[in-house]
JSON list of C-alpha atoms in Angstrom, two decimals:
[
{"chain": "A", "resi": 2, "resn": "MET", "atom": "CA", "xyz": [0.00, 0.00, 0.00]},
{"chain": "A", "resi": 3, "resn": "LYS", "atom": "CA", "xyz": [1.45, 3.37, -0.94]},
{"chain": "A", "resi": 4, "resn": "LEU", "atom": "CA", "xyz": [1.25, 6.30, 1.38]},
{"chain": "A", "resi": 5, "resn": "ALA", "atom": "CA", "xyz": [-0.01, 9.66, 0.24]},
{"chain": "A", "resi": 6, "resn": "PHE", "atom": "CA", "xyz": [2.27, 12.66, 0.38]},
{"chain": "A", "resi": 7, "resn": "MET", "atom": "CA", "xyz": [1.63, 15.93, 2.09]},
{"chain": "A", "resi": 8, "resn": "HIS", "atom": "CA", "xyz": [3.76, 19.03, 2.47]},
{"chain": "A", "resi": 9, "resn": "LEU", "atom": "CA", "xyz": [4.87, 19.97, 5.93]},
{"chain": "A", "resi": 10, "resn": "ASP", "atom": "CA", "xyz": [6.96, 23.03, 6.61]},
{"chain": "A", "resi": 11, "resn": "GLY", "atom": "CA", "xyz": [8.45, 22.94, 3.10]},
{"chain": "A", "resi": 12, "resn": "SER", "atom": "CA", "xyz": [9.35, 19.23, 3.13]},
{"chain": "A", "resi": 13, "resn": "ILE", "atom": "CA", "xyz": [7.46, 16.10, 2.20]},
{"chain": "A", "resi": 14, "resn": "LEU", "atom": "CA", "xyz": [5.90, 14.03, 4.96]},
{"chain": "A", "resi": 15, "resn": "ARG", "atom": "CA", "xyz": [4.22, 10.72, 4.29]},
{"chain": "A", "resi": 16, "resn": "VAL", "atom": "CA", "xyz": [1.67, 10.09, 6.97]},
{"chain": "A", "resi": 17, "resn": "CYS", "atom": "CA", "xyz": [-1.67, 10.42, 5.26]},
{"chain": "A", "resi": 18, "resn": "GLY", "atom": "CA", "xyz": [-1.91, 6.71, 4.47]},
{"chain": "A", "resi": 19, "resn": "LEU", "atom": "CA", "xyz": [-0.04, 5.61, 7.58]},
{"chain": "A", "resi": 20, "resn": "ALA", "atom": "CA", "xyz": [-3.29, 5.40, 9.49]},
{"chain": "A", "resi": 21, "resn": "LEU", "atom": "CA", "xyz": [-4.44, 2.70, 7.05]},
{"chain": "A", "resi": 22, "resn": "LEU", "atom": "CA", "xyz": [-1.24, 0.74, 7.55]},
{"chain": "A", "resi": 23, "resn": "LEU", "atom": "CA", "xyz": [-1.71, 0.91, 11.29]},
{"chain": "A", "resi": 24, "resn": "ALA", "atom": "CA", "xyz": [-4.82, -1.21, 10.83]},
{"chain": "A", "resi": 25, "resn": "LEU", "atom": "CA", "xyz": [-2.77, -4.26, 9.78]},
{"chain": "A", "resi": 26, "resn": "PRO", "atom": "CA", "xyz": [-3.60, -7.21, 12.01]},
{"chain": "A", "resi": 27, "resn": "LEU", "atom": "CA", "xyz": [-1.03, -8.80, 14.27]},
{"chain": "A", "resi": 28, "resn": "GLY", "atom": "CA", "xyz": [-0.67, -12.51, 13.50]},
{"chain": "A", "resi": 29, "resn": "GLY", "atom": "CA", "xyz": [0.37, -15.48, 15.58]},
{"chain": "A", "resi": 30, "resn": "PRO", "atom": "CA", "xyz": [3.83, -16.28, 16.95]},
{"chain": "A", "resi": 31, "resn": "SER", "atom": "CA", "xyz": [6.84, -16.28, 14.66]},
{"chain": "A", "resi": 32, "resn": "LEU", "atom": "CA", "xyz": [10.53, -17.03, 14.90]},
{"chain": "A", "resi": 33, "resn": "GLY", "atom": "CA", "xyz": [13.52, -14.73, 14.68]},
{"chain": "A", "resi": 34, "resn": "GLN", "atom": "CA", "xyz": [14.34, -11.14, 14.10]},
{"chain": "A", "resi": 35, "resn": "THR", "atom": "CA", "xyz": [14.77, -9.14, 10.94]},
{"chain": "A", "resi": 36, "resn": "ALA", "atom": "CA", "xyz": [17.63, -9.90, 8.60]},
{"chain": "A", "resi": 37, "resn": "ASN", "atom": "CA", "xyz": [20.11, -7.58, 10.34]},
{"chain": "A", "resi": 38, "resn": "GLY", "atom": "CA", "xyz": [19.68, -9.39, 13.63]},
{"chain": "A", "resi": 39, "resn": "ASP", "atom": "CA", "xyz": [18.38, -6.72, 15.97]},
{"chain": "A", "resi": 40, "resn": "GLY", "atom": "CA", "xyz": [15.66, -5.10, 13.89]},
{"chain": "A", "resi": 41, "resn": "ALA", "atom": "CA", "xyz": [16.46, -1.58, 15.01]},
{"chain": "A", "resi": 42, "resn": "ALA", "atom": "CA", "xyz": [16.97, 1.06, 12.36]},
{"chain": "A", "resi": 43, "resn": "SER", "atom": "CA", "xyz": [20.50, 1.91, 11.35]},
{"chain": "A", "resi": 44, "resn": "GLU", "atom": "CA", "xyz": [21.70, 5.20, 12.70]},
{"chain": "A", "resi": 45, "resn": "GLY", "atom": "CA", "xyz": [24.14, 6.86, 10.32]},
{"chain": "A", "resi": 46, "resn": "ALA", "atom": "CA", "xyz": [26.16, 9.97, 10.96]},
{"chain": "A", "resi": 47, "resn": "GLY", "atom": "CA", "xyz": [26.24, 12.95, 8.66]},
{"chain": "A", "resi": 48, "resn": "GLU", "atom": "CA", "xyz": [28.60, 12.94, 5.72]},
{"chain": "A", "resi": 49, "resn": "PRO", "atom": "CA", "xyz": [31.98, 14.49, 6.54]},
{"chain": "A", "resi": 50, "resn": "ASP", "atom": "CA", "xyz": [32.96, 17.57, 4.58]},
{"chain": "A", "resi": 51, "resn": "GLN", "atom": "CA", "xyz": [36.42, 18.05, 3.07]},
{"chain": "A", "resi": 52, "resn": "ALA", "atom": "CA", "xyz": [37.82, 19.20, 6.41]},
{"chain": "A", "resi": 53, "resn": "GLY", "atom": "CA", "xyz": [36.59, 15.94, 7.98]},
{"chain": "A", "resi": 54, "resn": "GLU", "atom": "CA", "xyz": [33.88, 17.65, 10.02]},
{"chain": "A", "resi": 55, "resn": "THR", "atom": "CA", "xyz": [30.22, 16.81, 9.85]},
{"chain": "A", "resi": 56, "resn": "SER", "atom": "CA", "xyz": [28.12, 19.65, 8.54]},
{"chain": "A", "resi": 57, "resn": "GLU", "atom": "CA", "xyz": [24.44, 19.59, 9.36]},
{"chain": "A", "resi": 58, "resn": "ALA", "atom": "CA", "xyz": [21.44, 21.79, 9.71]},
{"chain": "A", "resi": 59, "resn": "PRO", "atom": "CA", "xyz": [20.32, 22.62, 13.23]},
{"chain": "A", "resi": 60, "resn": "PRO", "atom": "CA", "xyz": [17.45, 20.56, 14.64]},
{"chain": "A", "resi": 61, "resn": "SER", "atom": "CA", "xyz": [13.94, 21.69, 13.78]},
{"chain": "A", "resi": 62, "resn": "ASP", "atom": "CA", "xyz": [12.21, 23.73, 16.39]},
{"chain": "A", "resi": 63, "resn": "GLY", "atom": "CA", "xyz": [8.74, 23.31, 14.91]},
{"chain": "A", "resi": 64, "resn": "PRO", "atom": "CA", "xyz": [6.05, 21.74, 17.06]},
{"chain": "A", "resi": 65, "resn": "PHE", "atom": "CA", "xyz": [5.60, 18.94, 14.54]},
{"chain": "A", "resi": 66, "resn": "ILE", "atom": "CA", "xyz": [8.99, 17.38, 15.36]},
{"chain": "A", "resi": 67, "resn": "GLU", "atom": "CA", "xyz": [7.68, 16.23, 18.76]},
{"chain": "A", "resi": 68, "resn": "ALA", "atom": "CA", "xyz": [4.74, 14.49, 17.10]},
{"chain": "A", "resi": 69, "resn": "LEU", "atom": "CA", "xyz": [7.00, 12.94, 14.45]},
{"chain": "A", "resi": 70, "resn": "SER", "atom": "CA", "xyz": [9.39, 11.76, 17.14]},
{"chain": "A", "resi": 71, "resn": "ARG", "atom": "CA", "xyz": [6.57, 10.12, 19.09]},
{"chain": "A", "resi": 72, "resn": "LEU", "atom": "CA", "xyz": [5.29, 8.49, 15.90]},
{"chain": "A", "resi": 73, "resn": "ALA", "atom": "CA", "xyz": [8.80, 7.11, 15.28]},
{"chain": "A", "resi": 74, "resn": "THR", "atom": "CA", "xyz": [8.85, 5.68, 18.83]},
{"chain": "A", "resi": 75, "resn": "VAL", "atom": "CA", "xyz": [5.47, 4.03, 18.26]},
{"chain": "A", "resi": 76, "resn": "LEU", "atom": "CA", "xyz": [6.67, 2.56, 14.96]},
{"chain": "A", "resi": 77, "resn": "GLY", "atom": "CA", "xyz": [9.79, 1.18, 16.68]},
{"chain": "A", "resi": 78, "resn": "SER", "atom": "CA", "xyz": [7.75, -0.48, 19.40]},
{"chain": "A", "resi": 79, "resn": "MET", "atom": "CA", "xyz": [5.32, -1.89, 16.86]},
{"chain": "A", "resi": 80, "resn": "HIS", "atom": "CA", "xyz": [8.22, -3.18, 14.77]},
{"chain": "A", "resi": 81, "resn": "PHE", "atom": "CA", "xyz": [9.62, -5.19, 17.65]},
{"chain": "A", "resi": 82, "resn": "LEU", "atom": "CA", "xyz": [6.22, -6.53, 18.69]},
{"chain": "A", "resi": 83, "resn": "ARG", "atom": "CA", "xyz": [5.38, -7.44, 15.10]},
{"chain": "A", "resi": 84, "resn": "THR", "atom": "CA", "xyz": [8.65, -9.34, 14.62]},
{"chain": "A", "resi": 85, "resn": "LEU", "atom": "CA", "xyz": [7.83, -11.19, 17.82]},
{"chain": "A", "resi": 86, "resn": "CYS", "atom": "CA", "xyz": [4.19, -12.02, 17.09]},
{"chain": "A", "resi": 87, "resn": "ALA", "atom": "CA", "xyz": [3.45, -11.77, 13.35]},
{"chain": "A", "resi": 88, "resn": "THR", "atom": "CA", "xyz": [3.94, -14.51, 10.80]},
{"chain": "A", "resi": 89, "resn": "GLU", "atom": "CA", "xyz": [4.13, -12.21, 7.78]},
{"chain": "A", "resi": 90, "resn": "ASP", "atom": "CA", "xyz": [5.12, -8.64, 6.94]},
{"chain": "A", "resi": 91, "resn": "GLN", "atom": "CA", "xyz": [7.43, -8.61, 9.96]},
{"chain": "A", "resi": 92, "resn": "SER", "atom": "CA", "xyz": [9.52, -5.71, 8.75]},
{"chain": "A", "resi": 93, "resn": "ILE", "atom": "CA", "xyz": [6.63, -3.49, 7.63]},
{"chain": "A", "resi": 94, "resn": "TRP", "atom": "CA", "xyz": [7.13, -0.89, 10.38]},
{"chain": "A", "resi": 95, "resn": "ARG", "atom": "CA", "xyz": [10.88, -0.70, 9.90]},
{"chain": "A", "resi": 96, "resn": "ASP", "atom": "CA", "xyz": [10.37, -0.39, 6.15]},
{"chain": "A", "resi": 97, "resn": "GLU", "atom": "CA", "xyz": [7.75, 2.32, 6.68]},
{"chain": "A", "resi": 98, "resn": "MET", "atom": "CA", "xyz": [10.14, 4.20, 8.96]},
{"chain": "A", "resi": 99, "resn": "GLY", "atom": "CA", "xyz": [12.78, 4.09, 6.23]},
{"chain": "A", "resi": 100, "resn": "ARG", "atom": "CA", "xyz": [10.33, 5.36, 3.62]},
{"chain": "A", "resi": 101, "resn": "PHE", "atom": "CA", "xyz": [9.03, 7.95, 6.06]},
{"chain": "A", "resi": 102, "resn": "ILE", "atom": "CA", "xyz": [12.54, 9.37, 6.60]},
{"chain": "A", "resi": 103, "resn": "ALA", "atom": "CA", "xyz": [13.37, 9.21, 2.89]},
{"chain": "A", "resi": 104, "resn": "ALA", "atom": "CA", "xyz": [10.21, 11.14, 2.01]},
{"chain": "A", "resi": 105, "resn": "GLN", "atom": "CA", "xyz": [10.56, 13.62, 4.88]},
{"chain": "A", "resi": 106, "resn": "LYS", "atom": "CA", "xyz": [14.19, 14.39, 3.96]},
{"chain": "A", "resi": 107, "resn": "PRO", "atom": "CA", "xyz": [14.99, 15.76, 7.42]},
{"chain": "A", "resi": 108, "resn": "GLY", "atom": "CA", "xyz": [18.27, 17.44, 8.28]},
{"chain": "A", "resi": 109, "resn": "GLU", "atom": "CA", "xyz": [20.85, 15.18, 9.90]},
{"chain": "A", "resi": 110, "resn": "ALA", "atom": "CA", "xyz": [19.95, 16.29, 13.45]},
{"chain": "A", "resi": 111, "resn": "ASP", "atom": "CA", "xyz": [16.25, 15.57, 12.91]},
{"chain": "A", "resi": 112, "resn": "LYS", "atom": "CA", "xyz": [17.04, 12.31, 11.10]},
{"chain": "A", "resi": 113, "resn": "ARG", "atom": "CA", "xyz": [19.16, 11.14, 14.03]},
{"chain": "A", "resi": 114, "resn": "ARG", "atom": "CA", "xyz": [16.39, 12.13, 16.43]},
{"chain": "A", "resi": 115, "resn": "LEU", "atom": "CA", "xyz": [13.76, 10.18, 14.50]},
{"chain": "A", "resi": 116, "resn": "ILE", "atom": "CA", "xyz": [16.03, 7.12, 14.21]},
{"chain": "A", "resi": 117, "resn": "ALA", "atom": "CA", "xyz": [16.86, 7.30, 17.90]},
{"chain": "A", "resi": 118, "resn": "SER", "atom": "CA", "xyz": [13.16, 7.52, 18.74]},
{"chain": "A", "resi": 119, "resn": "PHE", "atom": "CA", "xyz": [12.43, 4.47, 16.58]},
{"chain": "A", "resi": 120, "resn": "ASN", "atom": "CA", "xyz": [15.29, 2.54, 18.19]},
{"chain": "A", "resi": 121, "resn": "ASN", "atom": "CA", "xyz": [14.20, 3.56, 21.70]},
{"chain": "A", "resi": 122, "resn": "GLY", "atom": "CA", "xyz": [10.69, 2.27, 20.99]},
{"chain": "A", "resi": 123, "resn": "TYR", "atom": "CA", "xyz": [12.13, -0.98, 19.65]},
{"chain": "A", "resi": 124, "resn": "ARG", "atom": "CA", "xyz": [14.51, -1.52, 22.56]},
{"chain": "A", "resi": 125, "resn": "ALA", "atom": "CA", "xyz": [11.89, -0.72, 25.19]},
{"chain": "A", "resi": 126, "resn": "TYR", "atom": "CA", "xyz": [10.06, -3.92, 24.29]},
{"chain": "A", "resi": 127, "resn": "GLU", "atom": "CA", "xyz": [13.14, -5.92, 23.30]},
{"chain": "A", "resi": 128, "resn": "SER", "atom": "CA", "xyz": [14.27, -5.79, 26.92]},
{"chain": "A", "resi": 129, "resn": "THR", "atom": "CA", "xyz": [10.86, -6.96, 28.18]},
{"chain": "A", "resi": 130, "resn": "TYR", "atom": "CA", "xyz": [9.48, -9.59, 25.80]},
{"chain": "A", "resi": 131, "resn": "ARG", "atom": "CA", "xyz": [11.17, -12.80, 24.68]},
{"chain": "A", "resi": 132, "resn": "SER", "atom": "CA", "xyz": [8.09, -14.47, 23.23]},
{"chain": "A", "resi": 133, "resn": "CYS", "atom": "CA", "xyz": [4.72, -13.42, 21.92]},
{"chain": "A", "resi": 134, "resn": "THR", "atom": "CA", "xyz": [2.22, -13.18, 24.76]},
{"chain": "A", "resi": 135, "resn": "ASP", "atom": "CA", "xyz": [-1.27, -11.81, 25.16]},
{"chain": "A", "resi": 136, "resn": "ALA", "atom": "CA", "xyz": [0.30, -8.73, 26.80]},
{"chain": "A", "resi": 137, "resn": "ALA", "atom": "CA", "xyz": [2.58, -8.23, 23.76]},
{"chain": "A", "resi": 138, "resn": "ARG", "atom": "CA", "xyz": [-0.42, -8.44, 21.42]},
{"chain": "A", "resi": 139, "resn": "LEU", "atom": "CA", "xyz": [-2.34, -5.99, 23.61]},
{"chain": "A", "resi": 140, "resn": "ALA", "atom": "CA", "xyz": [0.60, -3.56, 23.59]},
{"chain": "A", "resi": 141, "resn": "HIS", "atom": "CA", "xyz": [0.82, -3.82, 19.79]},
{"chain": "A", "resi": 142, "resn": "ASN", "atom": "CA", "xyz": [-2.90, -3.13, 19.45]},
{"chain": "A", "resi": 143, "resn": "ARG", "atom": "CA", "xyz": [-2.65, -0.10, 21.73]},
{"chain": "A", "resi": 144, "resn": "TYR", "atom": "CA", "xyz": [0.26, 1.24, 19.73]},
{"chain": "A", "resi": 145, "resn": "GLN", "atom": "CA", "xyz": [-1.73, 0.73, 16.53]},
{"chain": "A", "resi": 146, "resn": "SER", "atom": "CA", "xyz": [-4.46, 2.96, 17.95]},
{"chain": "A", "resi": 147, "resn": "GLU", "atom": "CA", "xyz": [-1.99, 5.57, 19.17]},
{"chain": "A", "resi": 148, "resn": "GLY", "atom": "CA", "xyz": [-0.09, 5.54, 15.88]},
{"chain": "A", "resi": 149, "resn": "GLU", "atom": "CA", "xyz": [-3.29, 5.98, 13.91]},
{"chain": "A", "resi": 150, "resn": "LYS", "atom": "CA", "xyz": [-4.32, 8.93, 16.08]},
{"chain": "A", "resi": 151, "resn": "LEU", "atom": "CA", "xyz": [-0.85, 10.49, 15.81]},
{"chain": "A", "resi": 152, "resn": "ALA", "atom": "CA", "xyz": [-0.78, 10.13, 12.03]},
{"chain": "A", "resi": 153, "resn": "GLN", "atom": "CA", "xyz": [-4.22, 11.68, 11.69]},
{"chain": "A", "resi": 154, "resn": "ASP", "atom": "CA", "xyz": [-3.32, 14.47, 14.11]},
{"chain": "A", "resi": 155, "resn": "ILE", "atom": "CA", "xyz": [-0.11, 15.27, 12.21]},
{"chain": "A", "resi": 156, "resn": "VAL", "atom": "CA", "xyz": [-2.02, 15.48, 8.94]},
{"chain": "A", "resi": 157, "resn": "THR", "atom": "CA", "xyz": [-4.76, 17.61, 10.49]},
{"chain": "A", "resi": 158, "resn": "ARG", "atom": "CA", "xyz": [-2.51, 20.01, 12.39]},
{"chain": "A", "resi": 159, "resn": "TYR", "atom": "CA", "xyz": [0.52, 20.38, 10.18]},
{"chain": "A", "resi": 160, "resn": "GLY", "atom": "CA", "xyz": [-0.58, 19.45, 6.66]},
{"chain": "A", "resi": 161, "resn": "ASN", "atom": "CA", "xyz": [-1.06, 22.22, 4.16]}
]
């Protein structure tokens, strides 16, 4: 399913269709993690300039960055819980996070913040759950609801 695009503060943000993706059902138990082993998103540093220093734009100070950061945390938590409990589409939330960042095209500081939020959400459950339980499914379902509300709120408040 493709996500719709909307403009947000001069950049492209793909959240319009995210609410529909958040409705994906959580399946039964599954084995293993994603292909990279831990499932968390890769956090890359900015590209060094010729002097060897990293040049980057300052972090955004817009109110939308808090909402985007929380959405990234929710996606990270859902990614872990889905890899634990789903039998198919296990990497959907990690893949969506990658597409989300690619479409948003944030500065390096904001990109690192969003990736860190995703990873924090992932690791919060990684340290708690070793197998799919009713509590894990309940947590996933609650995050689906929160993620849907966040996505709709971001579109409503900050879309133009």
